[in-house]
Amino acid sequence: MMAEVAEPLVDAMVAGGVRVLFFASGSDVMVFQEEIARREAHGLPAPRLVPVLHETVGLNAAMGFAMAGGGVAAVAAHVDVGTLNMGAAWHTLRRCGEPVLILAGSPPTSEPGVRRGGRDHPVYWLQEPVDQRTLFRPYLKWDWRLSSFDNPGLVVSRALQIARSEPSGAAMVTLPRDVVMGQAPDLPYPDTGRLGLPAPTHPDPEAISRLARLIADADCPMIVTGASGRDPRTVPLLTELVELAGAWVTESGWRERLNISSRHPMLATGPALGAADLVLVVDRHIPWVPDGGPDAPPEDATVAWLGRDVLVADVPIVEHPADLRIPCTTGNGLAALVAALRDAHTPVTRRRAQARLAEGRRRRAALDTRQDAEAIAAPGSPVDPRRVAYELGLLLGDDAILLDEAVSNAPHVRAHHRGGRPGSFFAQSGSAGGWGSGAALGAKLAAPERDIVLASGDGFYWFGSPGAALWTARHAGAPYLAVVFVNGRYSTGTVQAGHFYPGGYAEAAGFPGGVFDPPPDYAAEAAAAGGWGRYIDDADQVAQALREGLARTREGVPAVVAVRVR
Ligand SMILES: Cc1ncc(C[n+]2csc(CCOP(=O)(O)OP(=O)(O)O)c2C)c(N)n1
Ligand SMILES: [Mg+2]
């Protein structure tokens, strides 16, 4: 029998490093069910097909998988409708830049009876939005619509080459049903390795030595990052740089990765950026709001950018200044800077750096003591969110992975995170609520031996189709613990609305549209999806419930602890 097109597609996926396919059902992408089952039946290598009950969970799971070190992941979804159902996860994908291959079905255009997979149902006329690719192109790095003249294996190899190359991102192959069910051409094709991935890049040595001298001479050097830790190997390098430079580090409320140990003396203990005379931006999209306020560097500060995308090229208008922009693979840039700073330091500048580091140590100790004391002393019912974050911090082992989508309570979650292990903290780089449940599921598949814990706001939690994610977590063996901060409201519709319309009509009416109280029963939903759920509203029950939830996940059952917070 002649092979169908799905065969070289999957073959090239395997060769290109795809180990998992998050799959949401459709009458086009069903070809992957058949092809993967065929391979498994014959003992041939195949990506693992992970069924997801909602496309947005599938795409978020692919990102979580890649973030947690699983490598490039693939997602398959039906025509326009299934692909649109990925919804806000498209935005997240664009901003996170994780390598993901999207396989989107598309309706056949062959007339009835002419070709296998052709139009045999009225929907195939209705599902043609003229040019499906344009719906998603703003979020993609690369896309192609497969035709029957293409070499299918080459198309996938090329898609994976682009997706995996830095700065990595999303590649989509649109698959018309009659094309993908057609016979595969008997053509050889290169795999992604043969096409080749670009080597890591090194920074310009002159720019690095100039920057090193500027850092050594600065009175108040500050580093802003957010995502430098996306390559876990950078964490010890950033730490070394920070300690050698005596530089303050800020993530200014936007921490996408563990960049430096959560309780490092120089992290979040320094002054506002307005006090800096030198600012180094490392892998951070928008490091401050350029409003001339105390949280933005002063006009005369030296500003340098270093890392994977120093132009922030995927944001159209960026007015942030720079004296130096040094493009490089972040780890190479940091290593070069550390070496250059060793040379640039004089005994005087080194002593000043050490004095700042010593000051950071004092501040860190005081900060930790104060934060912990506040969390313990906080009133008990409804629970103070600081207490939840504190207990979570105590619960997590160093190798646990924490995913943060806690919105207004995220600062507490970050403050009480105690971990220092690279690759142990993730938040999304975009703003699309609902990332967490899918991402937690994907992370668990990538790192099955680690505890995976999601901290989420209740509004964002519900945005992410949690029931669909929990079902897959249960049945695909990818259990995680979700800790939901239940306040029955969106801070956008309450705090923000109250800020801009103080004493206004919305406030007087109790913020309709901002409040959803009583909130959904997240614990009951977990049970309905095959998980374990617990709702609590007393601070003294938090630690026990979290421990119990985590224990369930270690037994293979996804768990939800919904805590009523103030
Ligand atoms: C998909 C999506 N819809 C809407 C928003 C706008 N938004 C930003 S924060 C927020 C509130 C989140 O509520 P919740 O998760 O309950 O956290 P809380 O504000 O209570 O801390 C909303 C609706 C968004 N970012 N993403
Ligand atoms: Mg809320």
XYZ file of C-alpha atoms and ligand atoms in Angstrom:
593
model
C 0.000 0.000 0.000
C 1.199 3.511 -0.794
C 1.842 5.693 2.226
C -0.493 8.569 3.027
C 0.829 12.065 3.589
C 0.533 11.724 7.370
C 3.366 9.186 7.278
C 6.198 11.524 6.193
C 4.646 14.285 8.327
C 4.962 12.200 11.476
C 8.261 10.761 10.374
C 9.740 14.248 10.066
C 8.243 15.212 13.424
C 10.026 12.323 15.112
C 13.286 13.147 13.340
C 12.878 16.825 14.236
C 12.591 16.189 17.978
C 8.821 16.184 18.591
C 8.111 13.789 21.454
C 4.526 14.729 22.186
C 1.452 15.708 20.174
C -1.350 17.417 22.088
C -4.359 16.355 20.123
C -7.899 17.752 19.970
C -10.295 15.861 17.772
C -11.222 16.823 14.219
C -12.135 15.015 10.978
C -8.912 16.220 9.350
C -6.313 15.786 12.080
C -7.712 12.301 12.767
C -5.109 11.151 10.282
C -2.580 11.530 13.122
C -4.549 9.109 15.285
C -4.237 6.480 12.596
C -0.593 7.154 11.778
C 0.598 7.251 15.382
C -1.366 4.095 16.274
C 0.062 2.401 13.173
C 3.593 3.249 14.251
C 2.993 2.056 17.761
C 1.509 -1.198 16.462
C 4.685 -1.760 14.426
C 7.066 -0.660 17.169
C 8.123 2.416 15.208
C 9.033 5.639 17.019
C 6.153 8.111 17.278
C 5.307 11.182 19.281
C 3.049 10.388 22.185
C -0.534 11.374 21.325
C -1.991 13.164 24.353
C -5.728 13.722 23.992
C -6.903 17.112 25.272
C -10.536 18.075 25.744
C -10.046 21.693 24.761
C -7.693 23.238 22.228
C -6.609 26.064 24.514
C -5.399 23.442 26.981
C -3.500 21.764 24.160
C -1.608 24.872 23.131
C -0.872 25.928 26.704
C 0.288 22.386 27.427
C 2.679 22.529 24.482
C 4.181 25.696 25.956
C 4.425 24.189 29.436
C 6.113 21.131 27.953
C 8.723 23.221 26.152
C 9.257 25.524 29.156
C 9.926 22.610 31.464
C 12.623 21.235 29.201
C 10.657 18.783 27.068
C 11.766 20.385 23.805
C 9.601 21.294 20.837
C 5.996 20.115 21.182
C 3.235 19.768 18.615
C -0.475 20.518 18.797
C -3.114 19.307 16.372
C -6.513 20.939 16.034
C -9.462 20.968 13.660
C -9.941 23.586 10.874
C -10.675 27.205 11.764
C -12.982 26.318 14.647
C -10.557 24.121 16.567
C -7.639 26.421 15.872
C -9.653 29.460 16.970
C -10.512 27.557 20.132
C -6.856 27.840 21.128
C -7.984 31.355 21.828
C -5.859 33.583 24.005
C -3.136 30.934 24.127
C -2.130 32.262 20.702
C -1.128 35.511 22.342
C 0.784 33.659 25.047
C 2.633 31.667 22.432
C 3.683 34.802 20.605
C 5.037 36.415 23.748
C 6.595 33.303 25.291
C 8.365 32.308 22.115
C 8.414 28.636 22.982
C 9.118 26.280 20.085
C 5.757 24.805 19.094
C 4.562 23.132 15.899
C 0.880 23.653 15.204
C -0.874 21.257 12.855
C -4.134 22.855 11.870
C -6.691 21.040 9.781
C -8.336 22.800 6.899
C -11.394 21.888 4.839
C -10.941 19.957 1.593
C -11.683 21.659 -1.675
C -11.927 18.523 -3.853
C -15.394 17.989 -5.230
C -17.387 15.073 -3.840
C -16.197 11.675 -5.004
C -13.067 12.936 -6.780
C -10.474 12.353 -4.082
C -10.206 10.554 -0.795
C -10.816 13.081 2.003
C -12.747 15.399 -0.349
C -15.972 17.235 0.429
C -18.388 14.635 1.761
C -20.356 16.724 4.277
C -21.876 20.238 4.220
C -19.490 21.461 6.915
C -16.558 21.350 4.503
C -18.045 24.248 2.590
C -18.814 26.156 5.785
C -15.400 25.691 7.387
C -13.498 27.589 4.705
C -12.778 31.106 6.016
C -11.096 32.030 2.703
C -7.616 32.251 4.175
C -7.377 30.513 7.506
C -3.696 31.293 7.859
C -4.261 35.030 8.102
C -6.286 34.531 11.294
C -3.180 33.345 13.119
C -0.307 34.912 11.242
C 0.259 37.777 13.722
C 1.117 35.153 16.326
C 3.349 33.003 14.186
C 6.989 32.995 13.256
C 6.375 30.904 10.159
C 3.482 29.181 8.414
C 2.688 27.116 5.363
C -0.388 25.491 3.809
C 0.422 22.034 2.530
C -0.397 21.390 -1.103
C -0.332 18.119 -2.976
C 2.785 19.326 -4.835
C 4.828 19.708 -1.644
C 7.308 17.315 -0.141
C 5.475 16.831 3.214
C 8.500 15.656 5.204
C 10.524 18.653 4.080
C 7.704 21.018 5.090
C 7.713 19.653 8.649
C 11.520 19.623 8.855
C 11.588 23.257 7.779
C 8.795 24.198 10.208
C 10.751 22.637 13.074
C 14.002 24.248 11.975
C 12.359 27.693 12.178
C 10.436 26.992 15.390
C 13.511 25.710 17.225
C 15.965 28.400 16.091
C 16.544 31.312 18.468
C 14.580 33.384 19.092
C 12.352 30.336 18.970
C 8.621 30.461 18.303
C 5.593 29.029 16.625
C 5.381 27.373 13.231
C 2.064 26.286 11.761
C 1.353 23.854 8.968
C -2.183 24.043 7.656
C -3.388 20.692 6.372
C -6.307 20.505 3.956
C -8.118 17.239 4.569
C -7.893 15.964 0.999
C -4.176 16.786 0.829
C -3.308 15.120 4.103
C -5.351 12.037 3.209
C -3.732 11.838 -0.199
C -0.858 9.570 -1.166
C 2.600 10.641 -0.130
C 5.082 11.382 -2.904
C 7.999 9.004 -2.838
C 10.593 11.703 -2.203
C 13.548 11.817 0.161
C 13.760 14.820 2.440
C 16.247 16.240 4.941
C 15.349 16.074 8.615
C 15.660 19.152 10.822
C 19.153 18.171 11.901
C 20.271 17.975 8.293
C 18.774 21.377 7.542
C 20.757 22.555 10.549
C 20.071 24.758 13.536
C 22.063 27.972 13.996
C 24.945 27.779 16.457
C 24.694 29.825 19.680
C 25.900 33.375 19.134
C 28.650 35.203 21.002
C 28.629 38.867 21.944
C 30.891 41.477 20.419
C 34.070 41.485 22.577
C 34.540 45.263 22.342
C 30.997 45.969 23.445
C 31.444 43.550 26.330
C 34.628 45.166 27.617
C 33.065 48.616 27.355
C 30.045 47.418 29.297
C 32.262 45.750 31.909
C 34.140 49.014 32.518
C 30.865 50.919 32.839
C 29.551 48.360 35.340
C 32.750 48.417 37.402
C 32.650 52.220 37.632
C 28.922 52.521 38.379
C 27.769 53.627 41.822
C 24.395 51.992 41.530
C 24.402 49.303 38.829
C 21.077 47.538 38.361
C 20.040 44.539 36.290
C 16.501 44.125 35.015
C 15.491 40.706 33.830
C 12.392 38.595 33.481
C 13.254 35.632 31.328
C 17.038 35.217 31.327
C 16.517 31.919 33.150
C 14.702 30.388 30.194
C 18.035 28.756 29.604
C 18.659 27.242 33.054
C 22.415 27.337 32.459
C 22.335 31.132 32.745
C 21.292 31.112 36.404
C 24.749 30.504 37.910
C 26.235 32.970 35.408
C 23.795 35.741 36.307
C 24.450 35.017 39.981
C 28.175 35.312 39.440
C 27.784 38.550 37.532
C 25.497 40.055 40.156
C 27.863 39.175 43.001
C 30.957 40.343 41.167
C 29.292 43.605 40.161
C 27.428 44.150 43.415
C 24.482 44.876 41.122
C 20.903 45.099 42.332
C 18.470 42.886 40.452
C 14.853 43.641 39.741
C 12.234 41.755 37.789
C 9.917 44.750 38.242
C 6.847 42.657 38.872
C 7.259 40.453 35.809
C 9.076 37.251 36.565
C 8.810 34.701 33.789
C 11.519 32.340 34.958
C 13.767 31.648 37.871
C 16.591 33.947 36.831
C 18.479 34.005 40.090
C 17.669 32.311 43.390
C 14.356 33.647 44.668
C 15.976 34.710 47.908
C 19.218 36.037 46.523
C 20.465 39.020 48.567
C 20.447 41.357 45.558
C 17.021 40.377 44.187
C 14.243 42.857 44.951
C 16.245 44.432 47.752
C 17.703 47.363 45.832
C 16.389 50.843 45.187
C 13.917 51.759 42.446
C 15.379 52.013 38.941
C 15.228 55.790 39.259
C 18.287 55.574 41.525
C 20.420 53.638 39.028
C 23.339 55.151 37.144
C 23.717 52.008 35.044
C 20.968 49.626 33.958
C 21.585 46.327 32.229
C 18.512 44.724 30.656
C 18.833 40.975 30.152
C 16.031 39.167 28.311
C 13.189 41.396 29.251
C 10.596 42.690 26.789
C 9.490 45.919 28.439
C 11.735 46.557 31.462
C 9.979 49.685 32.722
C 7.268 52.159 31.815
C 9.141 55.134 30.337
C 7.180 57.777 32.235
C 10.134 59.543 33.832
C 8.921 58.379 37.247
C 10.937 56.788 40.052
C 10.569 53.310 38.569
C 12.268 54.304 35.307
C 16.017 54.965 35.013
C 17.018 58.636 35.010
C 17.726 60.287 31.638
C 21.482 60.288 32.196
C 21.792 56.649 33.293
C 23.772 54.347 31.033
C 21.491 51.680 29.581
C 22.643 48.417 28.023
C 20.621 45.491 26.647
C 22.012 42.005 26.333
C 20.465 38.715 25.253
C 18.405 36.882 22.702
C 16.306 39.768 21.365
C 17.805 43.125 22.281
C 15.581 44.966 19.802
C 12.359 43.505 21.172
C 11.666 43.118 17.498
C 8.236 41.544 17.887
C 6.834 44.663 19.571
C 6.203 47.328 16.917
C 7.023 50.512 18.838
C 9.540 50.497 21.681
C 11.021 53.818 22.795
C 13.352 52.576 25.514
C 16.855 53.937 25.003
C 20.158 52.081 24.887
C 23.809 53.042 24.901
C 24.617 49.468 23.990
C 22.582 46.642 22.502
C 24.506 43.379 22.561
C 22.767 40.505 20.780
C 23.931 37.061 21.832
C 22.918 33.782 23.314
C 22.315 34.932 26.876
C 24.610 32.419 28.556
C 27.498 33.363 26.270
C 26.895 37.059 26.926
C 26.821 36.629 30.693
C 29.922 34.432 30.702
C 31.827 36.965 28.601
C 30.687 39.802 30.835
C 31.792 38.002 33.990
C 35.253 37.441 32.504
C 35.519 41.046 31.306
C 34.351 42.437 34.634
C 37.087 40.530 36.442
C 39.585 42.396 34.271
C 37.799 45.724 34.540
C 37.572 45.810 38.331
C 40.164 47.762 40.265
C 40.655 47.088 43.972
C 38.501 50.155 44.645
C 35.594 49.186 42.392
C 35.723 45.626 43.700
C 35.495 46.843 47.303
C 32.516 49.016 46.447
C 30.792 46.059 44.766
C 31.414 43.893 47.834
C 29.997 46.578 50.093
C 26.764 46.625 48.068
C 26.576 42.852 48.261
C 27.014 42.968 52.032
C 24.237 45.566 52.226
C 22.062 43.280 50.078
C 22.621 40.420 52.531
C 21.473 42.564 55.453
C 18.396 43.729 53.550
C 17.502 40.224 52.415
C 17.624 38.828 55.930
C 15.439 41.664 57.230
C 13.000 41.334 54.317
C 12.582 37.581 54.747
C 12.023 37.903 58.473
C 9.445 40.646 58.004
C 7.564 38.888 55.191
C 7.394 35.594 57.045
C 6.238 37.283 60.252
C 3.510 39.187 58.384
C 2.266 36.007 56.743
C 2.090 34.084 60.008
C 0.427 36.915 61.927
C -2.127 37.602 59.178
C -5.793 37.125 60.110
C -7.266 33.687 59.496
C -10.696 33.622 57.764
C -11.047 34.419 54.966
C -7.411 33.532 54.642
C -4.839 36.225 54.035
C -3.249 35.445 50.637
C 0.196 35.999 52.140
C -0.403 32.998 54.364
C -1.224 30.798 51.369
C 1.915 31.952 49.584
C 3.978 31.393 52.721
C 2.714 27.838 53.205
C 3.263 27.133 49.528
C 6.836 28.359 49.832
C 7.430 25.995 52.748
C 5.798 23.066 50.976
C 7.770 23.122 47.769
C 10.966 21.137 47.566
C 13.861 22.582 45.625
C 13.100 20.425 42.611
C 9.410 21.323 42.450
C 8.204 23.459 39.555
C 5.995 26.399 40.464
C 3.814 27.981 37.801
C 2.570 31.418 38.701
C -0.664 32.862 37.369
C -1.782 34.399 40.633
C -2.355 37.921 39.256
C -2.905 40.296 42.202
C -1.459 37.706 44.548
C 1.553 36.928 42.361
C 3.818 39.307 44.319
C 3.158 37.191 47.428
C 3.785 33.965 45.533
C 7.109 35.305 44.287
C 8.081 36.758 47.645
C 7.583 33.444 49.431
C 9.205 31.268 46.785
C 12.369 29.916 48.380
C 13.779 27.950 45.515
C 17.042 28.464 43.759
C 17.056 25.614 41.290
C 17.203 26.747 37.660
C 14.049 25.821 35.763
C 11.856 25.695 38.856
C 9.640 28.748 38.337
C 7.530 29.683 35.325
C 5.096 32.396 34.453
C 3.930 33.352 31.023
C 5.486 36.249 29.149
C 2.166 37.520 27.850
C -1.067 38.598 29.445
C -3.598 35.988 28.367
C -5.314 34.575 31.424
C -5.877 30.818 31.427
C -2.387 29.600 30.654
C -1.726 27.840 33.936
C -3.728 24.598 33.901
C -2.602 23.545 30.431
C 0.969 24.633 31.138
C 1.034 22.620 34.378
C -0.122 19.532 32.529
C 2.527 20.033 29.845
C 5.240 20.662 32.432
C 4.393 17.423 34.216
C 4.708 15.472 30.978
C 8.121 17.035 30.396
C 9.299 16.494 33.978
C 7.322 13.537 35.353
C 9.607 13.064 38.353
C 9.068 16.591 39.685
C 6.189 18.055 41.696
C 4.260 20.543 39.569
C 2.269 23.229 41.357
C 0.167 25.981 39.822
C -0.747 29.086 41.814
C -3.656 30.833 40.136
C -6.148 33.634 40.517
C -9.703 32.269 40.425
C -10.703 34.287 37.365
C -7.697 33.222 35.314
C -8.068 29.661 36.550
C -11.558 29.451 35.093
C -10.392 31.016 31.817
C -8.081 28.021 31.249
C -10.708 25.268 30.941
C -9.427 23.648 34.134
C -11.783 20.671 33.911
C -10.426 19.774 30.487
C -6.839 20.047 31.769
C -7.565 18.011 34.898
C -9.163 15.238 32.863
C -6.058 14.923 30.695
C -3.833 15.212 33.744
C -5.669 12.279 35.269
C -5.878 10.084 32.222
C -2.532 10.883 30.625
C -0.701 10.419 33.915
C 0.336 14.050 34.316
C -0.970 15.058 37.746
C -0.331 18.550 39.113
C -1.534 20.524 42.104
C -3.504 23.718 41.449
C -3.772 26.215 44.282
C -6.560 28.674 43.559
C -6.729 32.047 45.295
C -10.502 32.340 45.543
C -11.560 35.942 46.017
C -14.614 35.850 43.763
C -13.491 38.845 41.769
C -11.264 40.176 39.046
C -8.862 42.864 40.232
C -9.374 44.538 36.844
C -13.082 44.933 37.516
C -12.760 45.972 41.168
C -9.392 47.498 42.087
C -8.855 49.082 38.664
C -12.432 50.233 38.285
C -12.316 51.712 41.777
C -9.009 53.421 41.056
C -10.238 55.191 37.941
C -13.808 55.783 39.153
C -13.446 56.274 42.897
C -16.837 56.497 44.548
C -18.392 55.891 41.114
C -21.608 54.154 40.124
C -19.936 50.785 39.549
C -18.460 50.879 43.024
C -21.785 51.855 44.573
C -23.444 48.977 42.708
C -20.880 46.465 44.049
C -18.797 46.239 40.861
C -21.072 44.140 38.629
C -18.834 42.538 36.008
C -15.890 42.613 38.400
C -17.326 40.350 41.065
C -18.393 36.733 40.612
C -19.379 35.779 44.109
C -20.280 33.083 44.989
C -17.529 31.743 42.754
C -17.597 28.380 40.978
C -16.946 25.350 43.166
C -13.436 24.584 41.944
C -13.061 21.569 44.228
C -16.260 19.928 42.950
C -15.166 20.577 39.383
C -11.877 18.833 40.092
C -13.729 15.791 41.391
C -16.005 15.770 38.339
C -12.947 15.659 36.070
C -11.359 12.737 37.913
C -9.206 14.781 40.283
C -9.198 15.509 43.999
C -10.497 18.820 45.291
C -10.608 20.642 48.609
C -12.129 24.011 49.472
C -10.915 25.741 52.614
C -11.489 29.093 54.241
C -9.429 28.833 57.405
C -5.736 29.731 57.556
C -4.964 26.876 59.926
C -6.097 24.353 57.316
C -3.938 25.664 54.496
C -0.712 23.770 55.193
C -2.484 20.437 55.694
C -4.628 20.823 52.570
C -1.613 21.692 50.438
C 0.315 18.710 51.768
C -2.626 16.427 51.100
C -3.099 17.775 47.582
C 0.556 17.264 46.762
C 0.390 13.741 48.162
C -2.542 12.979 45.817
C -0.534 14.136 42.808
C 2.260 11.782 43.806
C -0.325 9.002 43.669
C -1.281 10.005 40.142
C -4.346 12.125 40.923
C -4.430 15.802 39.973
C -5.460 17.957 42.908
C -7.040 21.343 43.468
C -6.880 23.305 46.697
C -9.208 26.292 46.495
C -8.556 28.726 49.311
C -11.030 31.474 50.105
C -8.849 34.546 50.455
C -9.507 38.156 51.298
C -7.964 36.037 28.526
C -7.926 37.300 29.310
N -9.080 37.971 29.525
C -9.069 39.116 30.249
C -7.912 39.620 30.765
C -7.902 40.925 31.559
N -7.518 40.682 32.961
C -6.296 40.973 33.436
S -6.121 40.641 35.053
C -7.722 40.087 35.167
C -8.285 39.597 36.467
C -7.834 38.231 36.852
O -8.645 37.752 37.877
P -8.191 36.645 38.893
O -7.509 35.560 38.176
O -9.345 36.286 39.731
O -7.067 37.342 39.776
P -7.264 38.536 40.828
O -7.402 39.752 40.017
O -8.447 38.247 41.641
O -5.999 38.501 41.595
C -8.360 40.176 33.938
C -9.760 39.809 33.709
C -6.719 38.907 30.471
N -5.531 39.343 30.873
N -6.764 37.750 29.783
Mg -9.869 36.627 41.625
